[in-house]
Short mmCIF file of C-alpha atoms in Angstrom, two decimals:
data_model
loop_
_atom_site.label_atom_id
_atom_site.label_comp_id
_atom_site.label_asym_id
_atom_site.label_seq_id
_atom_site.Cartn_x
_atom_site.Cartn_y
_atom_site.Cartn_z
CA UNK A 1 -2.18 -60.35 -34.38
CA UNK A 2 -2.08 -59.96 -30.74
CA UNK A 3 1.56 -61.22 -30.17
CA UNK A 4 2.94 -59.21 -33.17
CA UNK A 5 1.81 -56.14 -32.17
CA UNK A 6 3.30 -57.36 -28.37
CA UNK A 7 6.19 -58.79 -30.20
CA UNK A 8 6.76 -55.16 -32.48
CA UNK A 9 6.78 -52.88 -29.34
CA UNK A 10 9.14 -54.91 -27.40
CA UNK A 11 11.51 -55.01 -29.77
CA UNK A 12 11.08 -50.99 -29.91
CA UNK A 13 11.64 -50.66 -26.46
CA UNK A 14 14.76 -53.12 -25.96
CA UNK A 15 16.23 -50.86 -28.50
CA UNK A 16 15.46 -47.98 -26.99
CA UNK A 17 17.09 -49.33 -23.88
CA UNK A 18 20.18 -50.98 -25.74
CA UNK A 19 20.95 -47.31 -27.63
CA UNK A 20 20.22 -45.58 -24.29
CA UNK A 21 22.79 -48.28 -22.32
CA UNK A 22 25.28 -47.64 -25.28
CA UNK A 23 25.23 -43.94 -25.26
CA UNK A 24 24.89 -43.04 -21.22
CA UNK A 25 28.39 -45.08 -21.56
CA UNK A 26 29.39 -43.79 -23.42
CA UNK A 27 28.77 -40.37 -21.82
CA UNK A 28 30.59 -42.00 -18.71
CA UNK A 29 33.21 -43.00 -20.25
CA UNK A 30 33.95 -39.34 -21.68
CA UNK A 31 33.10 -37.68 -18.36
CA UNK A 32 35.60 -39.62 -16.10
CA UNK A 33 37.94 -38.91 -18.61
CA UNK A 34 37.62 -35.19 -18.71
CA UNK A 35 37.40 -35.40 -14.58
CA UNK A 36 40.69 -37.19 -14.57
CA UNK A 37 42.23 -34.73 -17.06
CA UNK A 38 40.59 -31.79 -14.98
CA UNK A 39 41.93 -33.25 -12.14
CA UNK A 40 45.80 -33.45 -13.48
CA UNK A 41 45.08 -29.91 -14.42
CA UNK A 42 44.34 -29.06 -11.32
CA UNK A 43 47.23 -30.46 -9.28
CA UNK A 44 49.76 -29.63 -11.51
CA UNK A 45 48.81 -26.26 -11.42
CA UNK A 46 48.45 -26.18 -7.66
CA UNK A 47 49.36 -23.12 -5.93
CA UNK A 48 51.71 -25.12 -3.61
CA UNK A 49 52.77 -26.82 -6.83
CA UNK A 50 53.46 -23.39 -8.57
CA UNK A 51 55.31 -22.10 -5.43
CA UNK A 52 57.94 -25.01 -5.44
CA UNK A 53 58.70 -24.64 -8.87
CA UNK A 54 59.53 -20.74 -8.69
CA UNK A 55 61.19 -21.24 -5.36
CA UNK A 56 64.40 -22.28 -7.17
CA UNK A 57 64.85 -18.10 -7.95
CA UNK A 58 65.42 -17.82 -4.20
CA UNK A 59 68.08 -20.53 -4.34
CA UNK A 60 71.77 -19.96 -5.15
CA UNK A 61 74.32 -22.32 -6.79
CA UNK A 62 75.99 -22.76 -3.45
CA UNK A 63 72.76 -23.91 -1.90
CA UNK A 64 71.84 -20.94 -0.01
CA UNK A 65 68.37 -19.64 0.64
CA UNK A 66 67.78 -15.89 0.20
CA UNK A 67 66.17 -13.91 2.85
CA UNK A 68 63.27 -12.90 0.84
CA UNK A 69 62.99 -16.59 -0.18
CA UNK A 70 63.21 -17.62 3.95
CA UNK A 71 60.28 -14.83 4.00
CA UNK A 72 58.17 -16.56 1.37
CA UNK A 73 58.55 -19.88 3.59
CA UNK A 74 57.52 -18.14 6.91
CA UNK A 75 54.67 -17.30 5.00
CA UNK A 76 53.37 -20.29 3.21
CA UNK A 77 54.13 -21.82 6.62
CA UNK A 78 56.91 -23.93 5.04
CA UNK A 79 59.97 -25.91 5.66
CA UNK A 80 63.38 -26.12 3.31
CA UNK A 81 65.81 -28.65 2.82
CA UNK A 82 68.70 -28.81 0.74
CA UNK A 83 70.52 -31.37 -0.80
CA UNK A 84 73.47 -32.26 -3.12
CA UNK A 85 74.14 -34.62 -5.59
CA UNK A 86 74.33 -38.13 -3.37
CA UNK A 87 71.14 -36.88 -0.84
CA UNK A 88 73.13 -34.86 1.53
CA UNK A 89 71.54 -32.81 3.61
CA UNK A 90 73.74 -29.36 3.09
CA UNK A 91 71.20 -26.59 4.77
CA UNK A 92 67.84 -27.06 5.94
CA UNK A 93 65.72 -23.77 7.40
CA UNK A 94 62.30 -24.73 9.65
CA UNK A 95 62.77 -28.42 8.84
CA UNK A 96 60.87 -30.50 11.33
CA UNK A 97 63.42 -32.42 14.13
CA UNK A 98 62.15 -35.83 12.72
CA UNK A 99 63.66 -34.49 9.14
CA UNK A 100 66.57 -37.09 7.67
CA UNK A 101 69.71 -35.67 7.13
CA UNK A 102 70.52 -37.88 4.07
CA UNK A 103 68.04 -38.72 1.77
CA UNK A 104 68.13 -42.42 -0.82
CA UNK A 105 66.37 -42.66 -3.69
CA UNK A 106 63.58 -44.41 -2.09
CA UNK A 107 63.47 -42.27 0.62
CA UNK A 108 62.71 -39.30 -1.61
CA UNK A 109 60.30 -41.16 -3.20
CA UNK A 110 58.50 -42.14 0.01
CA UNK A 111 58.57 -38.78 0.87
CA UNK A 112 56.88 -37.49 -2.25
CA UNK A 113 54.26 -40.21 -2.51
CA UNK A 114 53.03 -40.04 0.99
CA UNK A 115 52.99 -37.89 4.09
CA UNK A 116 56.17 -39.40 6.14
CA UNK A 117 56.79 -36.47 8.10
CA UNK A 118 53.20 -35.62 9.94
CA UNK A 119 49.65 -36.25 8.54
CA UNK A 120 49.17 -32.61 7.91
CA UNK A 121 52.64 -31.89 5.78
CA UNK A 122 52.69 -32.00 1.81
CA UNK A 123 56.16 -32.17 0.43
CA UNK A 124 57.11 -31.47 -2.95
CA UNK A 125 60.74 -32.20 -4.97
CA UNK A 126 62.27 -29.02 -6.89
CA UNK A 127 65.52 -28.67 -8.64
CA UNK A 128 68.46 -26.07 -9.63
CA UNK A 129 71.47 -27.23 -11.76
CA UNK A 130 73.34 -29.75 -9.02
CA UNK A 131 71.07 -28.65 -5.95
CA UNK A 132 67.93 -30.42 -4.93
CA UNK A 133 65.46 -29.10 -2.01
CA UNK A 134 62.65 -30.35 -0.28
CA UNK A 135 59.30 -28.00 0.44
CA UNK A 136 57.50 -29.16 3.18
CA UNK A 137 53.97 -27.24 3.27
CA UNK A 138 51.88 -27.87 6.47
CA UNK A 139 48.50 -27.51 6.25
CA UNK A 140 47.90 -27.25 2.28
CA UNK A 141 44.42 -29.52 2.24
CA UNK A 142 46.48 -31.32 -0.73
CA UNK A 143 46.26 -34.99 -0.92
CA UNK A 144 47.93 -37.56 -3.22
CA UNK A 145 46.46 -40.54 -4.14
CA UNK A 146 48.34 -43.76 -6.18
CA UNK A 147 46.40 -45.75 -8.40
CA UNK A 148 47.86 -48.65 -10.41
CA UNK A 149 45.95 -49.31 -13.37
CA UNK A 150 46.32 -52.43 -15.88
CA UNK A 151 44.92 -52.58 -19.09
CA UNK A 152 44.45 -56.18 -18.96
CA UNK A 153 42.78 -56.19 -15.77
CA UNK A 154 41.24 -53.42 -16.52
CA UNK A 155 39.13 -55.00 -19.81
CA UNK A 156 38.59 -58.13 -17.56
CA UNK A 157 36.90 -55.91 -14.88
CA UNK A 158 34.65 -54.26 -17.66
CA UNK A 159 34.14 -57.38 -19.81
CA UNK A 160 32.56 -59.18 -16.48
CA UNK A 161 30.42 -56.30 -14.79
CA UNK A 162 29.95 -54.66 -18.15
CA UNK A 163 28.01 -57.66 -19.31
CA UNK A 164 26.02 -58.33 -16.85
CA UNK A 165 24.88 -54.74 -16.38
CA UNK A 166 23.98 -55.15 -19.76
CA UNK A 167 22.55 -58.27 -19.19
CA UNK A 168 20.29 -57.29 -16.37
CA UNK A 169 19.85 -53.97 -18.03
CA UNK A 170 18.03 -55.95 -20.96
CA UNK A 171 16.21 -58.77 -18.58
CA UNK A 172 14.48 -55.38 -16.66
CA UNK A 173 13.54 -53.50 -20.45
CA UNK A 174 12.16 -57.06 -21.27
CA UNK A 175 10.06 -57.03 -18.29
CA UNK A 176 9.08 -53.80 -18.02
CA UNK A 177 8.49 -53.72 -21.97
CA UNK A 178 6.40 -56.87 -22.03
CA UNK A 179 3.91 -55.45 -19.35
CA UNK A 180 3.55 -52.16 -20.63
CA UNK A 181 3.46 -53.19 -23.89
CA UNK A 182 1.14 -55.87 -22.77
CA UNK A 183 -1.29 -52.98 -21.48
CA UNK A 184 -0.92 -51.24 -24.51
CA UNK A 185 -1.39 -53.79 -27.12
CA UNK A 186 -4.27 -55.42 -25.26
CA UNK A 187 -6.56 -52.57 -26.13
CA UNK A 188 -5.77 -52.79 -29.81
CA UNK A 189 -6.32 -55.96 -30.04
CA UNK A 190 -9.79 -55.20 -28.50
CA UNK A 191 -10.35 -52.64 -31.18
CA UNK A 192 -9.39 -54.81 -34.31
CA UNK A 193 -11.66 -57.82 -32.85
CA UNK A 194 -14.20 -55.20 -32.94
CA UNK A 195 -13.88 -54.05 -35.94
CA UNK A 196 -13.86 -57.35 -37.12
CA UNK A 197 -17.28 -58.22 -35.38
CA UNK A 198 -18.41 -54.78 -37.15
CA UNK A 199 -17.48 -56.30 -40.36
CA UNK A 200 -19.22 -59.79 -39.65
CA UNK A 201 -22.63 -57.82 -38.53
CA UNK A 202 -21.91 -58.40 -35.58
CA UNK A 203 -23.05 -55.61 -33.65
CA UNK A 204 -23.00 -56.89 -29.36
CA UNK A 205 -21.77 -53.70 -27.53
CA UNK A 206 -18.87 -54.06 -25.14
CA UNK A 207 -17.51 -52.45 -21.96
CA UNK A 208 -15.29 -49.18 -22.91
CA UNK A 209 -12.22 -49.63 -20.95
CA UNK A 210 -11.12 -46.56 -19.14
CA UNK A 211 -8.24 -44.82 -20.53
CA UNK A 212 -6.41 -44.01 -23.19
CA UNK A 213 -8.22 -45.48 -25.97
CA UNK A 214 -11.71 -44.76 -24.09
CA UNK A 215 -13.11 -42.39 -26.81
CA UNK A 216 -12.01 -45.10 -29.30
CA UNK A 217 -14.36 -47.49 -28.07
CA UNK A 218 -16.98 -44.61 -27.20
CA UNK A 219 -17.57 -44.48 -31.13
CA UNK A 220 -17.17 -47.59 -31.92
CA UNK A 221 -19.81 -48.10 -29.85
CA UNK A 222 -22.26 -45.80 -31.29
CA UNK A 223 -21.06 -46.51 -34.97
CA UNK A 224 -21.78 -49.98 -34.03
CA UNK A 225 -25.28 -49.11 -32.36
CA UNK A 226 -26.17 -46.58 -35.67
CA UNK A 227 -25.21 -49.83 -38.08
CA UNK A 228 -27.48 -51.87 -36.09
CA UNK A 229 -30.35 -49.65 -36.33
CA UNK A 230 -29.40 -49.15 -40.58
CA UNK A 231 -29.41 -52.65 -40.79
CA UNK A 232 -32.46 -53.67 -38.96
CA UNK A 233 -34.11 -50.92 -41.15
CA UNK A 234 -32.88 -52.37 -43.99
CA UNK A 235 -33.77 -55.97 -43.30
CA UNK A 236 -37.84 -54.81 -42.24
CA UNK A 237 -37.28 -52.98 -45.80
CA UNK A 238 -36.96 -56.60 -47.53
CA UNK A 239 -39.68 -58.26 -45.49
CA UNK A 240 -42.01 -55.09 -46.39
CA UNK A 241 -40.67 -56.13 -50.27
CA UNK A 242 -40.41 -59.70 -50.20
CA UNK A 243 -43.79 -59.50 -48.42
CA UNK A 244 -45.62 -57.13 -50.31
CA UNK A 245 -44.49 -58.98 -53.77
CA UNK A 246 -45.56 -62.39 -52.17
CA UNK A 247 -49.24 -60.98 -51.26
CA UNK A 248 -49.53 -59.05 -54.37
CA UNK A 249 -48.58 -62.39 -56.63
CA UNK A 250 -50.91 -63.98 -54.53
CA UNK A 251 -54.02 -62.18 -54.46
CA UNK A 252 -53.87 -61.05 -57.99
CA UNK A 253 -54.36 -64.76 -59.65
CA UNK A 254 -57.93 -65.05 -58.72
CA UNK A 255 -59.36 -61.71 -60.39
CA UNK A 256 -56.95 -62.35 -63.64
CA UNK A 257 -57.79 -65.94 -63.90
CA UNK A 258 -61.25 -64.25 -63.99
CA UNK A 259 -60.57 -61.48 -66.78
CA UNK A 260 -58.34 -63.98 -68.97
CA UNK A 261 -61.01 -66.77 -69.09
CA UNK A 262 -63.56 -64.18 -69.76
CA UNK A 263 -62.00 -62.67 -72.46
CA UNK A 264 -60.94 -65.67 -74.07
CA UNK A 265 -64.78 -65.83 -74.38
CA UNK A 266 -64.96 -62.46 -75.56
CA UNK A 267 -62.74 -64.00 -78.41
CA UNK A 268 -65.53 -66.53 -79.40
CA UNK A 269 -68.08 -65.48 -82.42
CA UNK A 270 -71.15 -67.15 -81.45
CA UNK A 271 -71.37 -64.93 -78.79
CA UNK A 272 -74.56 -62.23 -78.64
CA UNK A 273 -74.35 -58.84 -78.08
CA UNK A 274 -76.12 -59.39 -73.99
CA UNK A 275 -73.01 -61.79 -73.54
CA UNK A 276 -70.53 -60.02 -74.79
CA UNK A 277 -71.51 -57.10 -72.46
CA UNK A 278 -72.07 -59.25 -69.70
CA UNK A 279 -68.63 -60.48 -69.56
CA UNK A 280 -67.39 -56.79 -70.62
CA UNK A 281 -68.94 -56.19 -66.89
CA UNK A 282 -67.61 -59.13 -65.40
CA UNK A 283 -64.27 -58.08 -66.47
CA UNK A 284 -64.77 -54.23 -65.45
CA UNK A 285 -65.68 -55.30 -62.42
CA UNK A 286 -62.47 -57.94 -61.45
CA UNK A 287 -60.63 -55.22 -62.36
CA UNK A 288 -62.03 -52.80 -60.06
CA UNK A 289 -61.60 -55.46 -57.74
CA UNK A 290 -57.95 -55.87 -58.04
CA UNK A 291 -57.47 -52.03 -58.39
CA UNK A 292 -59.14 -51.92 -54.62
CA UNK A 293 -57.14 -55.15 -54.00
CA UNK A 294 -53.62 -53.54 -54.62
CA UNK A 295 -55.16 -50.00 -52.97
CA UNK A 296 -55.84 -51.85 -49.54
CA UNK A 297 -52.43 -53.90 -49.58
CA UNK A 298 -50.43 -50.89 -50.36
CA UNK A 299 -52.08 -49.43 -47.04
CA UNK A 300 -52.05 -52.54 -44.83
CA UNK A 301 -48.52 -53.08 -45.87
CA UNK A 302 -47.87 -49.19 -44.61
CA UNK A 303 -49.88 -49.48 -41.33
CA UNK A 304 -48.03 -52.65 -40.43
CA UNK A 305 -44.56 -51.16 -40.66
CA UNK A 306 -45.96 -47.68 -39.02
CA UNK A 307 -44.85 -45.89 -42.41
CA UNK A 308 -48.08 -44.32 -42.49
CA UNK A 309 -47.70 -40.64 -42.12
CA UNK A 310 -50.66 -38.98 -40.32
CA UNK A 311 -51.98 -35.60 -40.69
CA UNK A 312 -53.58 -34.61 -37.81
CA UNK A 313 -56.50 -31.86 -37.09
CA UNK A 314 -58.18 -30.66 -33.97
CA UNK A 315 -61.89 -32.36 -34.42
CA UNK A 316 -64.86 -32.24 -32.95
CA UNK A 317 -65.93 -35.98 -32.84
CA UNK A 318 -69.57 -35.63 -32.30
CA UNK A 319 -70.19 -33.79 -36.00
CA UNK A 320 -67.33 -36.06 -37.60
CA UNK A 321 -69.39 -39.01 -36.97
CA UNK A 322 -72.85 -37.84 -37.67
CA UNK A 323 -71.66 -36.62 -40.93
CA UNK A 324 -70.37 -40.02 -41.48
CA UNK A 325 -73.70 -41.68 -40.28
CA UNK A 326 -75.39 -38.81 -43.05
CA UNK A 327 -73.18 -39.99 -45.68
CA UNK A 328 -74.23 -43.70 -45.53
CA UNK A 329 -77.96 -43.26 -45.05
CA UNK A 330 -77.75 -40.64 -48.26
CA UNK A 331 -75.49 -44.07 -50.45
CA UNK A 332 -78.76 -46.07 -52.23
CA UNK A 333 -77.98 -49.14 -50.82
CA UNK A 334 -78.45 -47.76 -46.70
CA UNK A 335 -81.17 -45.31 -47.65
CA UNK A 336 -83.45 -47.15 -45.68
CA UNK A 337 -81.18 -48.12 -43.06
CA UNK A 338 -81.95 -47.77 -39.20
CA UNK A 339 -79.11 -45.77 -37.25
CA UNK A 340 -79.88 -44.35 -34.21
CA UNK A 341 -76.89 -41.54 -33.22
CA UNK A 342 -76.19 -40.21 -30.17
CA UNK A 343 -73.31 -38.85 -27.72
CA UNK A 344 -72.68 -37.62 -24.08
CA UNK A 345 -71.57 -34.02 -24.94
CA UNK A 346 -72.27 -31.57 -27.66
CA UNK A 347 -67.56 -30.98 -28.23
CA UNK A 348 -65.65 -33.61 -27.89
CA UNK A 349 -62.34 -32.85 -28.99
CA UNK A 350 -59.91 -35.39 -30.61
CA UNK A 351 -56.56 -34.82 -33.17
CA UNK A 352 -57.34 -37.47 -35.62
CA UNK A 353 -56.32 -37.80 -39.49
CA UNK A 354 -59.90 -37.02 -41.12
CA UNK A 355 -59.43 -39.66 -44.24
CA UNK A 356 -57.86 -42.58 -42.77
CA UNK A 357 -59.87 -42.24 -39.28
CA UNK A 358 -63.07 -41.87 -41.75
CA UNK A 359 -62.47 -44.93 -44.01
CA UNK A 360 -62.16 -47.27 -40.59
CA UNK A 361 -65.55 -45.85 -38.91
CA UNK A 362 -67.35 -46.23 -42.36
CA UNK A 363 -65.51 -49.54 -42.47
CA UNK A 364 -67.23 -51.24 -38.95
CA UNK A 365 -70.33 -49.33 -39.62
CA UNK A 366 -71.23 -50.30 -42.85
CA UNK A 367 -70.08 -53.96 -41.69
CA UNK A 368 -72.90 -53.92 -39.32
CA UNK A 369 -75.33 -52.83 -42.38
CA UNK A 370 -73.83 -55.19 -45.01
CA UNK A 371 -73.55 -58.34 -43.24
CA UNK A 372 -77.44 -58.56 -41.38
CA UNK A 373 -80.56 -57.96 -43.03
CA UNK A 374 -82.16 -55.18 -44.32
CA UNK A 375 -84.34 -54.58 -41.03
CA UNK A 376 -81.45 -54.39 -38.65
CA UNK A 377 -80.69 -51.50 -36.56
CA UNK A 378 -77.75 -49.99 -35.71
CA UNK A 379 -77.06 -47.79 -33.04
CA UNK A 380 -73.69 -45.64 -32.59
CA UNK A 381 -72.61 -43.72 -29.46
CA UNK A 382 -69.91 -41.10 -29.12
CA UNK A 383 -68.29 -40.66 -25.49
CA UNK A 384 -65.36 -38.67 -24.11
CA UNK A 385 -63.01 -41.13 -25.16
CA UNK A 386 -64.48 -44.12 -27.10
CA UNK A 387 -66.38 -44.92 -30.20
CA UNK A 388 -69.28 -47.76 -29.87
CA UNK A 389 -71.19 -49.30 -32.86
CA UNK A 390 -73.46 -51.91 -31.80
CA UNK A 391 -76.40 -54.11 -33.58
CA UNK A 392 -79.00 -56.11 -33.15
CA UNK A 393 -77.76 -58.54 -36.17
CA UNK A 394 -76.93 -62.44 -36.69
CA UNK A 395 -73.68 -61.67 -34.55
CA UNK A 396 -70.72 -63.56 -35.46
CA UNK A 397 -69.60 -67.03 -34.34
CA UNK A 398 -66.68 -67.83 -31.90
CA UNK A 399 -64.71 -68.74 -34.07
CA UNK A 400 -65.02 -66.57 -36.36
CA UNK A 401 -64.38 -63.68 -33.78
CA UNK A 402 -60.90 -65.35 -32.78
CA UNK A 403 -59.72 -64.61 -36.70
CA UNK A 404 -61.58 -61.10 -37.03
CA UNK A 405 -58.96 -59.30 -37.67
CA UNK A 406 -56.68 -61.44 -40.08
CA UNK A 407 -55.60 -60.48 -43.18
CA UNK A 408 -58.34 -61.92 -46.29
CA UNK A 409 -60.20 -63.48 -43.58
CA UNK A 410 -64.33 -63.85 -44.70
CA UNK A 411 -66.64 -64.90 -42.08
CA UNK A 412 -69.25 -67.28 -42.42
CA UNK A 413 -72.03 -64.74 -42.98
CA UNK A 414 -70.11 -63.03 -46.02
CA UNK A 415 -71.29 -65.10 -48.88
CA UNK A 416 -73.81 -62.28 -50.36
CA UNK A 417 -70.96 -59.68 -49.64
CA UNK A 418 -68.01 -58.75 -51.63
CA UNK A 419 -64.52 -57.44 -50.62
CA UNK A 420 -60.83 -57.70 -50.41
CA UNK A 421 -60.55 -59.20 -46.84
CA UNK A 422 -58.36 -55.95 -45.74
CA UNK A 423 -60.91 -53.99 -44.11
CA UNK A 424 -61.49 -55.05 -40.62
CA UNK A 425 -57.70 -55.19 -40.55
CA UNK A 426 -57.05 -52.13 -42.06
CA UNK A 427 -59.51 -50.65 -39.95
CA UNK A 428 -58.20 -51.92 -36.57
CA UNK A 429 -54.35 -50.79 -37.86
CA UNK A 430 -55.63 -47.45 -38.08
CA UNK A 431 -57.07 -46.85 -34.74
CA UNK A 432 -53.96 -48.08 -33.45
CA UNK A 433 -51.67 -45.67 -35.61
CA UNK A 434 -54.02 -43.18 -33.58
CA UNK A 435 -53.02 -44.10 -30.69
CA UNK A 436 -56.15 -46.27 -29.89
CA UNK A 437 -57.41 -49.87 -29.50
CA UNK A 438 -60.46 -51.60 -31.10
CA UNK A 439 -62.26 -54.62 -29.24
CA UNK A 440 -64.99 -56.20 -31.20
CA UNK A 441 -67.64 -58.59 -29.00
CA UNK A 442 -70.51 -60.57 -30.31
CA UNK A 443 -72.93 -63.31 -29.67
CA UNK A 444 -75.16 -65.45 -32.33
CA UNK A 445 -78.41 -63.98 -33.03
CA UNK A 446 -78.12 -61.15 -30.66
CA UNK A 447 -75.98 -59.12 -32.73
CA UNK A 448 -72.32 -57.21 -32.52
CA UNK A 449 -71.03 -54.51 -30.37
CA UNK A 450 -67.41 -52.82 -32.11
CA UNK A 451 -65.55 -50.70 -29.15
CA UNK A 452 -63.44 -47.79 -30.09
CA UNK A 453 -60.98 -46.54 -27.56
CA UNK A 454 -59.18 -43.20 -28.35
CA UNK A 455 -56.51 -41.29 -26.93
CA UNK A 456 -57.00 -39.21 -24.16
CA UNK A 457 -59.60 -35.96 -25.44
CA UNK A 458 -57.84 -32.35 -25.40
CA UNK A 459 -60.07 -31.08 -22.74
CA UNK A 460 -58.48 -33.83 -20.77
CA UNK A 461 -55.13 -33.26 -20.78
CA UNK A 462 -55.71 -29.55 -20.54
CA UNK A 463 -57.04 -30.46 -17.33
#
């Protein structure tokens, strides 16, 4: 592609160059044809040219020279010389001492041709009936020139300098059209290897060459930087799919293996009325289960992909989380619950999404209820910029703590409990789509501390 493109403007511009060569000729040939035409023009209708021809009215048939025609000579400040029939000199007025007094053939013709006489004397040949005379102007500024011209030699000249003008003429417009066309055609090339790389998603930027063709590669640029973004969009779209339809398939098959075996004993007629209710439970409750299930991966799915829109609101944290704390001791299974509350400052200001930021304080607290015995006790602490919920429980194991915050993850100490495995994760994702960070530490048998870092409070970066 390249060399055609190359190839294509050369041959534009060596016939450019070969119509241009043709034509100023052409042009040449026309205007040293009119300047030689001109020129005849012009001699033949000389002044001193005119003045020798009407002379002969001054001239009688016996050869003699009027007065008023003698007067005409002193003026053009001119010489006379008659002669017969055979060259004879018969009268001569202001003729120069060096003047023949018979004139050949060839001797006239010398005489006309060139300046025989002096270097500063034009003579010209005029006739009337059997008498011929001789003007001799000095000082006219008129030259004569001889030029013998052959047609053969002539075509010869041409042919040989002709060609190899030409010839050279075409060497230079091959040069000179191979480099520029070399400078043009190399960006082109750039741009159709780029397109090409567009069109293979292949989307590297490249140095804009300056120029020309500089705004050309200015957007192909960007369109190639805006179809990189689309189509890392659209391939974190099919993970989020492919993803969400893989965890979904997954976690599903363990609550409806559940409510198909159960009601495949639903189906069976020795069954009594306390059975058949109890797995009418069982089967309520799986598909609570899977109703939460789905619920929680729709949301983790969001959070990890940060396609969670948040709707913030100016809040004061200190009565956001005692209501919370109020809420669980009032739910049957906390109502005898120990929670001490307490915080450093009656306002402390946060923007925070009230549902989602509610559902992951709830989620660590009532971890630290659910997960010890009855008699533990829970304390939570509000500063300027950090949440703490600490207990005096079982703790949790090393190892346990490394996988926290995995996806469907269940600790050791979770064998009474029942959830989805989202909620610690869930929980953590949505401190971070705050802006915040979660660090959870623990030791065995002297319980768990959960640190909440927020943002920066309003006060704060008021001040």
């Amino acid at each position: 592609m390249k060399w055609r493109l190359t190839a294509r403007f050369l041959f534009s511009v060596i016939s450019i160059v070969i119509i241009v060569i043709f034509v100023n000729t052409a042009i040449l040939i026309g205007l040293l044809i009119y300047q030689q035409v001109r020129h005849f023009d012009n001699a033949t209708t000389s002044n001193e040219e005119s003045f020798v021809r009407a002379f002969e009215q001054y001239v009688d048939e016996s050869g003699n020279v009027s007065n008023e025609g003698l007067q005409q000579l002193h003026q053009q400040n001119a010489w006379i010389q008659l002669l017969d029939t055979n060259g004879q000199v018969i009268a001569s007025h202001f003729a120069p001492e060096n003047a023949l007094s018979h004139y050949a053939p060839v001797e006239l013709i010398q005489v006309y041709k060139y300046k025989e006489f002096d270097v500063d004397t034009t003579v010209y040949v005029g006739s009337k009936d059997d008498i011929n005379y001789l003007i001799g102007i000095k000082g006219s500024g008129v030259s004569r020139y001889v030029a013998h011209i052959s047609g053969e030699s002539t075509l010869q000249l041409v042919g040989k300098y002709g060609l190899l003008i030409v010839f050279a003429d075409l060497l230079v417009a091959t040069l000179v059209g191979w480099l520029f066309g070399r400078a043009l055609t190399k960006p082109l090339y750039a741009m159709i290897e780029r397109i090409q790389h567009l069109k293979n998603h292949k989307h590297v930027p490249i140095k804009t060459p300056k120029g020309v063709y500089q705004p050309v590669f200015e957007n192909l640029n960007e369109v190639s930087s805006e179809l990189a973004v689309h189509e890392q969009e659209r391939k974190q779209l099919e993970i989020m799919r492919e993803e969400w339809i893989s965890n979904v398939s997954h976690d599903m098959k363990t609550p409806l293996s559940s409510i198909r075996g159960y009601a495949e004993l639903l189906n069976n007629k020795d069954l009594t009325p306390q059975e058949q209710s109890e797995y009418a439970q069982i089967i309520e409750k799986q598909s609570l289960h899977m109703q939460d299930l789905l619920d929680d991966l729709n949301l983790t799915m969001r959070l990890r992909h940060q396609q969670l829109p948040l709707t913030l609101t100016e809040v004061n944290m200190v009565h956001f989380i005692r209501e919370i704390i109020i809420d669980t001791l009032n739910m049957p299974q906390y109502e005898q619950a120990h929670i001490d509350f307490d915080a450093n400052a009656d306002v402390i200001q946060h923007n925070i999404d009230l549902h989602f930021m509610r559902r992951a304080v709830m989620n660590f607290l009532h971890n630290a209820l659910l997960h010890n015995a009855p008699g533990v006790n829970v304390r939570v602490l509000v500063e300027e910029n950090s949440i703490i919920i600490s207990d005096d429980g079982h703790g949790i194991s090393a190892e346990d703590l490394t996988h926290i915050f995995e996806r469907y993850y269940r600790g050791t100490n979770t064998e009474r409990t029942h959830g989805t495995g989202l909620g610690t994760a869930i929980a953590r994702d949505i401190i971070e789509a705050h802006g915040g960070s979660v660090t959870i530490t623990s030791e065995e048998q002297k319980g768990t501390t959960v640190n909440i870092q927020l943002k920066e409070t309003i006060q704060d970066a008021k001040t």
